[in-house]
mmCIF file of C-alpha atoms in Angstrom:
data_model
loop_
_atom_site.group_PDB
_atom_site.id
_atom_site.type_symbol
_atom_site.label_atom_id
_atom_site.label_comp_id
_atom_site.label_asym_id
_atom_site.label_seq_id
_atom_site.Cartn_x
_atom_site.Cartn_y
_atom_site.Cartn_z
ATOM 1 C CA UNK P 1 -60.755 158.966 214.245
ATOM 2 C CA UNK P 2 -58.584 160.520 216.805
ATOM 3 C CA UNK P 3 -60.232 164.063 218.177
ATOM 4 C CA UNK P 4 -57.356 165.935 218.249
ATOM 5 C CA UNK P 5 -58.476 168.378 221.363
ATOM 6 C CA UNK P 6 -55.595 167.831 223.632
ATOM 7 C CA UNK P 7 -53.253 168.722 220.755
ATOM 8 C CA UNK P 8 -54.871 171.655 220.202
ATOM 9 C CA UNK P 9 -55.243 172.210 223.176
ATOM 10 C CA UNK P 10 -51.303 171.735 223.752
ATOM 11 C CA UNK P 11 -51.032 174.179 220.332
ATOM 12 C CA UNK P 12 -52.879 176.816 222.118
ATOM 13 C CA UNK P 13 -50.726 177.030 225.837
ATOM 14 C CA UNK P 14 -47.620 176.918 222.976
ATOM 15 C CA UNK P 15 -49.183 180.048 221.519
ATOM 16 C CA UNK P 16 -49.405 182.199 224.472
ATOM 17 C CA UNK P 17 -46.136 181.393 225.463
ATOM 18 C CA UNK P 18 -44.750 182.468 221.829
ATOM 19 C CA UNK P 19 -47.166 185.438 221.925
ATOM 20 C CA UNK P 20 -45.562 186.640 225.374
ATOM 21 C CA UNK P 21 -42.153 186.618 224.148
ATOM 22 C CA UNK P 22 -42.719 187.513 220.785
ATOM 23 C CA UNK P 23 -44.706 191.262 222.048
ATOM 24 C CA UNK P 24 -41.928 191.504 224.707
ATOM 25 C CA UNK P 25 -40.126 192.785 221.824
ATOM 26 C CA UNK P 26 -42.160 194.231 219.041
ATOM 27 C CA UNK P 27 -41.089 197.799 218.810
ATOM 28 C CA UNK P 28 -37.694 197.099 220.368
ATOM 29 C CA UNK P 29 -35.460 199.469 219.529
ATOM 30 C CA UNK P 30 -32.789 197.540 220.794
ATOM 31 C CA UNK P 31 -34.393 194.471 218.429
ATOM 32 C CA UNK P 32 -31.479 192.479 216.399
ATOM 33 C CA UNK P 33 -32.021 191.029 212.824
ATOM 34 C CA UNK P 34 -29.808 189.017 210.970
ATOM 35 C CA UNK P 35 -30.128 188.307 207.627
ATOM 36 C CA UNK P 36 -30.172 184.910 206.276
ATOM 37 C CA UNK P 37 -28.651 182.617 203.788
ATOM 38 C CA UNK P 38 -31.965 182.706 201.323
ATOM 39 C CA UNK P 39 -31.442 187.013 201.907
ATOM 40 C CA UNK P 40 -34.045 187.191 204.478
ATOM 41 C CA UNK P 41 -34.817 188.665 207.917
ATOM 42 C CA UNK P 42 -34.598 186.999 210.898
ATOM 43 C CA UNK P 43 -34.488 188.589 214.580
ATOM 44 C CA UNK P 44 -33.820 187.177 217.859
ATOM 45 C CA UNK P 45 -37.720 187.431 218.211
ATOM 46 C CA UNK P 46 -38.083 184.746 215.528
ATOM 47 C CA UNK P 47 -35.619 182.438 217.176
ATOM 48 C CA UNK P 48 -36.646 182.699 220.605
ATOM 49 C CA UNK P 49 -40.151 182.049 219.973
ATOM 50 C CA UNK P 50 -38.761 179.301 217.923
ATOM 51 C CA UNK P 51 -36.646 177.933 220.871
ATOM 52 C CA UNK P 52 -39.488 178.051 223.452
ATOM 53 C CA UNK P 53 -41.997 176.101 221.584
ATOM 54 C CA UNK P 54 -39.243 173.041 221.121
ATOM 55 C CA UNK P 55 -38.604 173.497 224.375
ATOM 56 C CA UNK P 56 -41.991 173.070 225.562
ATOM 57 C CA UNK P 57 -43.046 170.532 222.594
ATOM 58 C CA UNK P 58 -40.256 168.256 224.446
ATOM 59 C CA UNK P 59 -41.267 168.116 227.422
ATOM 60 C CA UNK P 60 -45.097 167.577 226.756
ATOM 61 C CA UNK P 61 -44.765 165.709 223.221
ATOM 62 C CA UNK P 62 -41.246 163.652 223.189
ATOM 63 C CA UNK P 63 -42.077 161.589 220.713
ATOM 64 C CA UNK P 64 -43.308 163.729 217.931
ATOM 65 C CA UNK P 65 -41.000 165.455 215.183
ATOM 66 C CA UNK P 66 -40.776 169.053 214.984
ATOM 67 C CA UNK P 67 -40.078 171.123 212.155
ATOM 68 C CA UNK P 68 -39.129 174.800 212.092
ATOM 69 C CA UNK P 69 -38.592 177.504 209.792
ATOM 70 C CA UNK P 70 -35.396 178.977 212.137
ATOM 71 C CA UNK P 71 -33.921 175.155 213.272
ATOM 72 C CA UNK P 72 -35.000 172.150 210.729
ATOM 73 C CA UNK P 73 -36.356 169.216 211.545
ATOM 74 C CA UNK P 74 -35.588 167.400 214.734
ATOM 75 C CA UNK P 75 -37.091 163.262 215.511
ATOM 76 C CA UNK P 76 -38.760 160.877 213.819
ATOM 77 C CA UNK P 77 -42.304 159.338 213.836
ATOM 78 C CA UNK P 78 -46.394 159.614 212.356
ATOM 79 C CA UNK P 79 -46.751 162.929 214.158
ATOM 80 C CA UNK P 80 -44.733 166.188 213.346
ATOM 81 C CA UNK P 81 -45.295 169.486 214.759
ATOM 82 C CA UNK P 82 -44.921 172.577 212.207
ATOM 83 C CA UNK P 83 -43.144 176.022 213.731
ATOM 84 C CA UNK P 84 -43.405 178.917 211.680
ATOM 85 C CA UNK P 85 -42.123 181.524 215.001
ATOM 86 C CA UNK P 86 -43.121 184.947 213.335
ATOM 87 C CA UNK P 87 -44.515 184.528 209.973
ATOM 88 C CA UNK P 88 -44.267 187.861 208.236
ATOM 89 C CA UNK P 89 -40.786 188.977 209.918
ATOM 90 C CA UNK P 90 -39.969 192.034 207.634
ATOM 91 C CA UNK P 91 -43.512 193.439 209.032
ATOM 92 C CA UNK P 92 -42.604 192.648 212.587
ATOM 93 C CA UNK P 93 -39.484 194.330 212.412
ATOM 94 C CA UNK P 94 -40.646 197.523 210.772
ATOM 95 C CA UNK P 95 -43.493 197.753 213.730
ATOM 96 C CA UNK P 96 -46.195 196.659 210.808
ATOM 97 C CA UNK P 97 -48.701 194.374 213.262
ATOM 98 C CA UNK P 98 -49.424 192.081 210.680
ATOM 99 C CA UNK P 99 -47.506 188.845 211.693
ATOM 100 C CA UNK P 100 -48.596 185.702 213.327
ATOM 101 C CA UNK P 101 -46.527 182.283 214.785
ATOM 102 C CA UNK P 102 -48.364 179.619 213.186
ATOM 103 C CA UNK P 103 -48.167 176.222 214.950
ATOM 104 C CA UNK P 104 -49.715 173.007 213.366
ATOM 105 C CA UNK P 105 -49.501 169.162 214.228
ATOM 106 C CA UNK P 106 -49.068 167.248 210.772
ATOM 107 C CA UNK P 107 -50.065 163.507 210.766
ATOM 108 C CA UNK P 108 -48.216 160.579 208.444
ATOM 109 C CA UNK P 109 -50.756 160.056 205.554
ATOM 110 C CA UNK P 110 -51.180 159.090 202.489
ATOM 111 C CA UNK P 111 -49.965 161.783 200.097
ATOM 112 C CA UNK P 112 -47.376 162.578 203.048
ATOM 113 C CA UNK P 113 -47.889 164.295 205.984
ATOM 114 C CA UNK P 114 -51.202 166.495 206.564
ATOM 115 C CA UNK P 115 -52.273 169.204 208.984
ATOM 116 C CA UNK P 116 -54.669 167.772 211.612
ATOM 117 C CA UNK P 117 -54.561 171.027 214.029
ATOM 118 C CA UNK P 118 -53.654 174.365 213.336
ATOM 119 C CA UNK P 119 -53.045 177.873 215.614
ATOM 120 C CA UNK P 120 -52.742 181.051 214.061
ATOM 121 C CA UNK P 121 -51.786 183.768 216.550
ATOM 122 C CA UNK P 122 -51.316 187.368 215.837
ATOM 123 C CA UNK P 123 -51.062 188.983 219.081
ATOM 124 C CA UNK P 124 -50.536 192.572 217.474
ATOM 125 C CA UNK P 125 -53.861 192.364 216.049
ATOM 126 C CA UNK P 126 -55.348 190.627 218.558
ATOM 127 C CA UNK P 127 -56.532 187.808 216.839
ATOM 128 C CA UNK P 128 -55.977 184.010 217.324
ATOM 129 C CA UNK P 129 -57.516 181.363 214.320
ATOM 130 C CA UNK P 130 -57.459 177.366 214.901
ATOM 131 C CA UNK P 131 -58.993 174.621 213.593
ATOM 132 C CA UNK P 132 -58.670 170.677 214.462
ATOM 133 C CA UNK P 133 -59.444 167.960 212.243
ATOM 134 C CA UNK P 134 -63.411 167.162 212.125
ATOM 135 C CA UNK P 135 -63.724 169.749 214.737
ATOM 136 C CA UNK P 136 -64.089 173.104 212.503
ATOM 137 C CA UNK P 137 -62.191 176.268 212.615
ATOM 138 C CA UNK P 138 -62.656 179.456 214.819
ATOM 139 C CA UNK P 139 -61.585 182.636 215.505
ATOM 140 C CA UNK P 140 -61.526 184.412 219.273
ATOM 141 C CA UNK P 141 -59.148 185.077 222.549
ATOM 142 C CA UNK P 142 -59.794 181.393 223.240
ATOM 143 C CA UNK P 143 -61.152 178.099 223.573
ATOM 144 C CA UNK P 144 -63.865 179.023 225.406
ATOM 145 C CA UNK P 145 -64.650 182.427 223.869
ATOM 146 C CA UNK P 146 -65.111 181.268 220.205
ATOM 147 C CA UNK P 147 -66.942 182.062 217.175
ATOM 148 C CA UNK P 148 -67.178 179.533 214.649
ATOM 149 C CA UNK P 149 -65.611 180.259 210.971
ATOM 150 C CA UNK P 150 -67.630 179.440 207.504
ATOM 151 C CA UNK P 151 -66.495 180.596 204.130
ATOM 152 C CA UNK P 152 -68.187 182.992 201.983
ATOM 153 C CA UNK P 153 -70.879 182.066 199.159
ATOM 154 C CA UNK P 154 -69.517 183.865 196.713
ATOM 155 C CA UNK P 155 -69.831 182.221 193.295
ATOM 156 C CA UNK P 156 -69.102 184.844 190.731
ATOM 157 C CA UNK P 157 -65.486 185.993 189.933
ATOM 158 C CA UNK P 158 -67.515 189.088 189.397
ATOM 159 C CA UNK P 159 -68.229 189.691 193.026
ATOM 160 C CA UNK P 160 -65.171 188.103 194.369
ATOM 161 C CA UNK P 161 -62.745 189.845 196.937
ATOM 162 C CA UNK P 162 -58.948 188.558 195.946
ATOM 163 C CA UNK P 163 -56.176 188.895 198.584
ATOM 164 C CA UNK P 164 -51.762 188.490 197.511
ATOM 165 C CA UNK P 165 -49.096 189.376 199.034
ATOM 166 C CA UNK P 166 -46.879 190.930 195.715
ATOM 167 C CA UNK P 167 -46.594 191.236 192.002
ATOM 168 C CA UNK P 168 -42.597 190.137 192.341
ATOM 169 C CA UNK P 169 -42.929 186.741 192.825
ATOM 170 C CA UNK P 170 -45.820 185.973 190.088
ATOM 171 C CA UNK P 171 -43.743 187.447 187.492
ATOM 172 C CA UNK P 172 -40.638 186.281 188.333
ATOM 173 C CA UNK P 173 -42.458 182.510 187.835
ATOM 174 C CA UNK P 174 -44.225 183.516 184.668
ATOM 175 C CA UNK P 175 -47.472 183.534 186.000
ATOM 176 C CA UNK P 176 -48.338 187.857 186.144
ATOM 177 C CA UNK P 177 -50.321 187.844 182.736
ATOM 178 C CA UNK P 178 -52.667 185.424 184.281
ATOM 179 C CA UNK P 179 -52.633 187.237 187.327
ATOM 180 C CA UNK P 180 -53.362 190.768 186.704
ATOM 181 C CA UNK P 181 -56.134 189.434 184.454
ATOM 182 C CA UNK P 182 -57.748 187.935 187.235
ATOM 183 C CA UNK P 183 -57.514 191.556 189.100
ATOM 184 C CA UNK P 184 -58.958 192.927 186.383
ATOM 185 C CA UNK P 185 -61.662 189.881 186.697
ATOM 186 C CA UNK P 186 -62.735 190.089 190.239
ATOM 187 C CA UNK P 187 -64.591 192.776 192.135
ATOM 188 C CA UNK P 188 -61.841 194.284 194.995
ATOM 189 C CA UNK P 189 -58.160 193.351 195.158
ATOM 190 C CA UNK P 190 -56.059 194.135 198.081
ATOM 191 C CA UNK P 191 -52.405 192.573 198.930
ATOM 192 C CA UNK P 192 -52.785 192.105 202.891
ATOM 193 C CA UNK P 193 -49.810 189.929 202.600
ATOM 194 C CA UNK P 194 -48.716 186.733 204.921
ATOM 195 C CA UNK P 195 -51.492 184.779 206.909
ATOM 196 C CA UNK P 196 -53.587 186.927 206.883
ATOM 197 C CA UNK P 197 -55.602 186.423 203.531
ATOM 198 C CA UNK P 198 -56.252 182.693 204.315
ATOM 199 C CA UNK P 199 -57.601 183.673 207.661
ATOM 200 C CA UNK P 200 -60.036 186.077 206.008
ATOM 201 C CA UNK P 201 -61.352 183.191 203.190
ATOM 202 C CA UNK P 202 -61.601 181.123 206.195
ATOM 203 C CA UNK P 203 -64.014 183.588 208.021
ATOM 204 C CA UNK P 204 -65.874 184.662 204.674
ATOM 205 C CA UNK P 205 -64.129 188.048 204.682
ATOM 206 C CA UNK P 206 -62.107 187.442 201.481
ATOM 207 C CA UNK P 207 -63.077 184.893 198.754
ATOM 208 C CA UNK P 208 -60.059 183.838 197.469
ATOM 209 C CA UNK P 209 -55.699 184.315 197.829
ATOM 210 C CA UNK P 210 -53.041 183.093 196.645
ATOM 211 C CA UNK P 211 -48.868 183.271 196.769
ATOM 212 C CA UNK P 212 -46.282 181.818 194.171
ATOM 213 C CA UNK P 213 -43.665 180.656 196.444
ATOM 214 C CA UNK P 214 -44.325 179.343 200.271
ATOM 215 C CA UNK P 215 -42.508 176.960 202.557
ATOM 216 C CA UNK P 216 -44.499 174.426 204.474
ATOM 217 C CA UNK P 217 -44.126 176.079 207.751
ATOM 218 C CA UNK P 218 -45.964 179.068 206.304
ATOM 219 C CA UNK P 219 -49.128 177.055 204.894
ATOM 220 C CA UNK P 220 -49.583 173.909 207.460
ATOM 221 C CA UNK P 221 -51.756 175.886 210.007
ATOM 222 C CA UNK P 222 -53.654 178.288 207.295
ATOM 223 C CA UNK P 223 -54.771 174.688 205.113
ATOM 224 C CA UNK P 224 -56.581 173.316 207.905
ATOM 225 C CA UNK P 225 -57.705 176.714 209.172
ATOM 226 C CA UNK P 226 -59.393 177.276 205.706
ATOM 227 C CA UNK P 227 -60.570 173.949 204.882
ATOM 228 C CA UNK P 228 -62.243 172.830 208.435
ATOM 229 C CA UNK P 229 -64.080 176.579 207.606
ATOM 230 C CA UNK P 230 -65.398 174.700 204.391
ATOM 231 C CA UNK P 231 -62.970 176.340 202.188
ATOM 232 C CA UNK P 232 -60.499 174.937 199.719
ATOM 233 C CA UNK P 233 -56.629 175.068 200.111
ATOM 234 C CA UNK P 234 -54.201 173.886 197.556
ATOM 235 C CA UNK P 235 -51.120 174.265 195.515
ATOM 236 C CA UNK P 236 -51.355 176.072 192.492
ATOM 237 C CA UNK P 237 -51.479 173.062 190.511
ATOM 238 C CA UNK P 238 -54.489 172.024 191.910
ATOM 239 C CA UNK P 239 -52.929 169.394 194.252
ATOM 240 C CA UNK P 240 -54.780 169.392 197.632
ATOM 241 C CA UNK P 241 -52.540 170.393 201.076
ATOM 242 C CA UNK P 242 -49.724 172.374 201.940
ATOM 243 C CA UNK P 243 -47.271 170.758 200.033
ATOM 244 C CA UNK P 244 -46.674 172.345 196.542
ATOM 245 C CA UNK P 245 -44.566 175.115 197.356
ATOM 246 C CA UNK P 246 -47.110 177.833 196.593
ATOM 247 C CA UNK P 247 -50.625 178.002 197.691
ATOM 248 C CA UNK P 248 -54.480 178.941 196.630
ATOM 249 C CA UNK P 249 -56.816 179.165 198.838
ATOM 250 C CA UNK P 250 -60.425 179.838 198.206
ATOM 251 C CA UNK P 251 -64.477 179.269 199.577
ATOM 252 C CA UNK P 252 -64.672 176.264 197.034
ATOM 253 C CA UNK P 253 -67.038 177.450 194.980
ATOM 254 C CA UNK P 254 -63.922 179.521 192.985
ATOM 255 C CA UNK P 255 -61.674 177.465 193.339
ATOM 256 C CA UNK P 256 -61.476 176.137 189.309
ATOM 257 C CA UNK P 257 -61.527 179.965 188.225
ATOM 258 C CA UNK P 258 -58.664 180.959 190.158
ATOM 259 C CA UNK P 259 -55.947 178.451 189.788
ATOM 260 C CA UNK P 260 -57.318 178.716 185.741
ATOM 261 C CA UNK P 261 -55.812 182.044 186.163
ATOM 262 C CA UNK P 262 -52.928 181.550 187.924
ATOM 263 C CA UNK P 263 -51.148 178.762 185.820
ATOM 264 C CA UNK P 264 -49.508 179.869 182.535
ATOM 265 C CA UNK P 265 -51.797 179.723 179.229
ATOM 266 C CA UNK P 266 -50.321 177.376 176.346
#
């Protein structure tokens, strides 16, 4: 099986360069957001970031694919890199410092493409999550500086912490009956939004999150983030990777409970 290290360690220098230009104007007061087609955000952060990994990605990696949330896909081939530049835009241009460019290399496999390395980087916090395949996941300033992640133990709903983002989008899919009883269920909820609750399952902070409508740019990193930390990442209807359009994540051992929940009751 192929290690994966130089990728990641290619995902990481692509990181700090998106981190560097993506701080350079957090706060901006001169910042410029455009709205898009789907109604929303997007600021010249979010496509420069965007433009600097391709750029780099094409020098060092010409034959792999990229896909991005700001520019599509672009090649051919096994190997695709996935570019989400600033996930959680409407934070980063309200000065909220919860955002993050997620970069992950996805692999031809059966069942379509999977995530083999993924870099979480949220610079505002001060916080950087990867993972490789076989390797494990960890959280630190970098490579060298790590701490390794593990998901929690929890096993009761009981004693479960449950991260969202919103009530909008379970309701608008028919899904907030089942939802609001599992807040009722667990122990604490709390809707950190964005990347941020799969990085917590993935270090044991949070036990289990989900969200009702996702592109595969936003989930490619977090799914190998939270299942090299021994978690469990799927779509809502149970199948396994980022590719169902939604996403629950969990340590494994509530996994069952929570998608129960979260799909409508005949």
């Amino acid at each position: 099986m192929p290690d994966y290290l130089d990728d990641l360690r290619l995902a990481h220098v692509l990181a700090d360069a998106a981190d560097a230009a993506t701080m350079d104007r957090f706060k901006a007061l001169d910042l410029k957001v455009e709205t898009k087609p789907d109604m929303t955000p997007v600021s010249e952060a979010d496509k420069a970031a965007e433009e600097l990994i391709r750029g780099q990605l094409q020098r060092a990696r010409p034959r792999d694919a990229i896909l991005g949330e700001e520019y599509g896909v672009e090649g051919t081939g096994p190997r695709r890199w996935v570019i989400d530049p600033i996930d959680g835009t409407k934070n980063y241009v309200r000065g909220v410092p919860v955002w993050a460019t997620l970069i992950s290399l996805m692999e031809a496999a059966e069942g379509g493409y999977q995530p083999v390395v993924g870099v979480v980087s949220a610079p505002a916090l001060g916080r950087r999550w990867w993972a490789a395949k076989g390797h494990g996941a960890y959280s630190g300033r970098s490579l060298s500086s790590a701490t390794r992640l593990r998901v929690s133990r929890v096993s009761r709903l009981s004693d479960a912490s449950f991260a969202y983002s919103s009530l909008s989008g379970w309701e608008e899919r028919g899904r907030l009956d089942g939802f609001l009883d599992l807040t009722r269920e667990v122990w604490r909820t709390r809707a950190y939004g964005d990347f941020w609750p799969y990085m917590m399952v993935a270090e044991g902070s949070v036990d289990i999150c989900a969200e009702p409508e996702l592109s595969l740019w936003d989930m490619a990193a977090t799914a190998i983030v939270v299942t090299e930390a021994g978690g469990t990442f799927t779509g809502l209807d149970g199948r396994p990777g980022p590719h169902s359009g939604d996403a629950a994540a969990s340590n494994g051992l509530l996994h069952d409970e929570l998608l129960g929940y979260l799909n409508p009751r005949r």
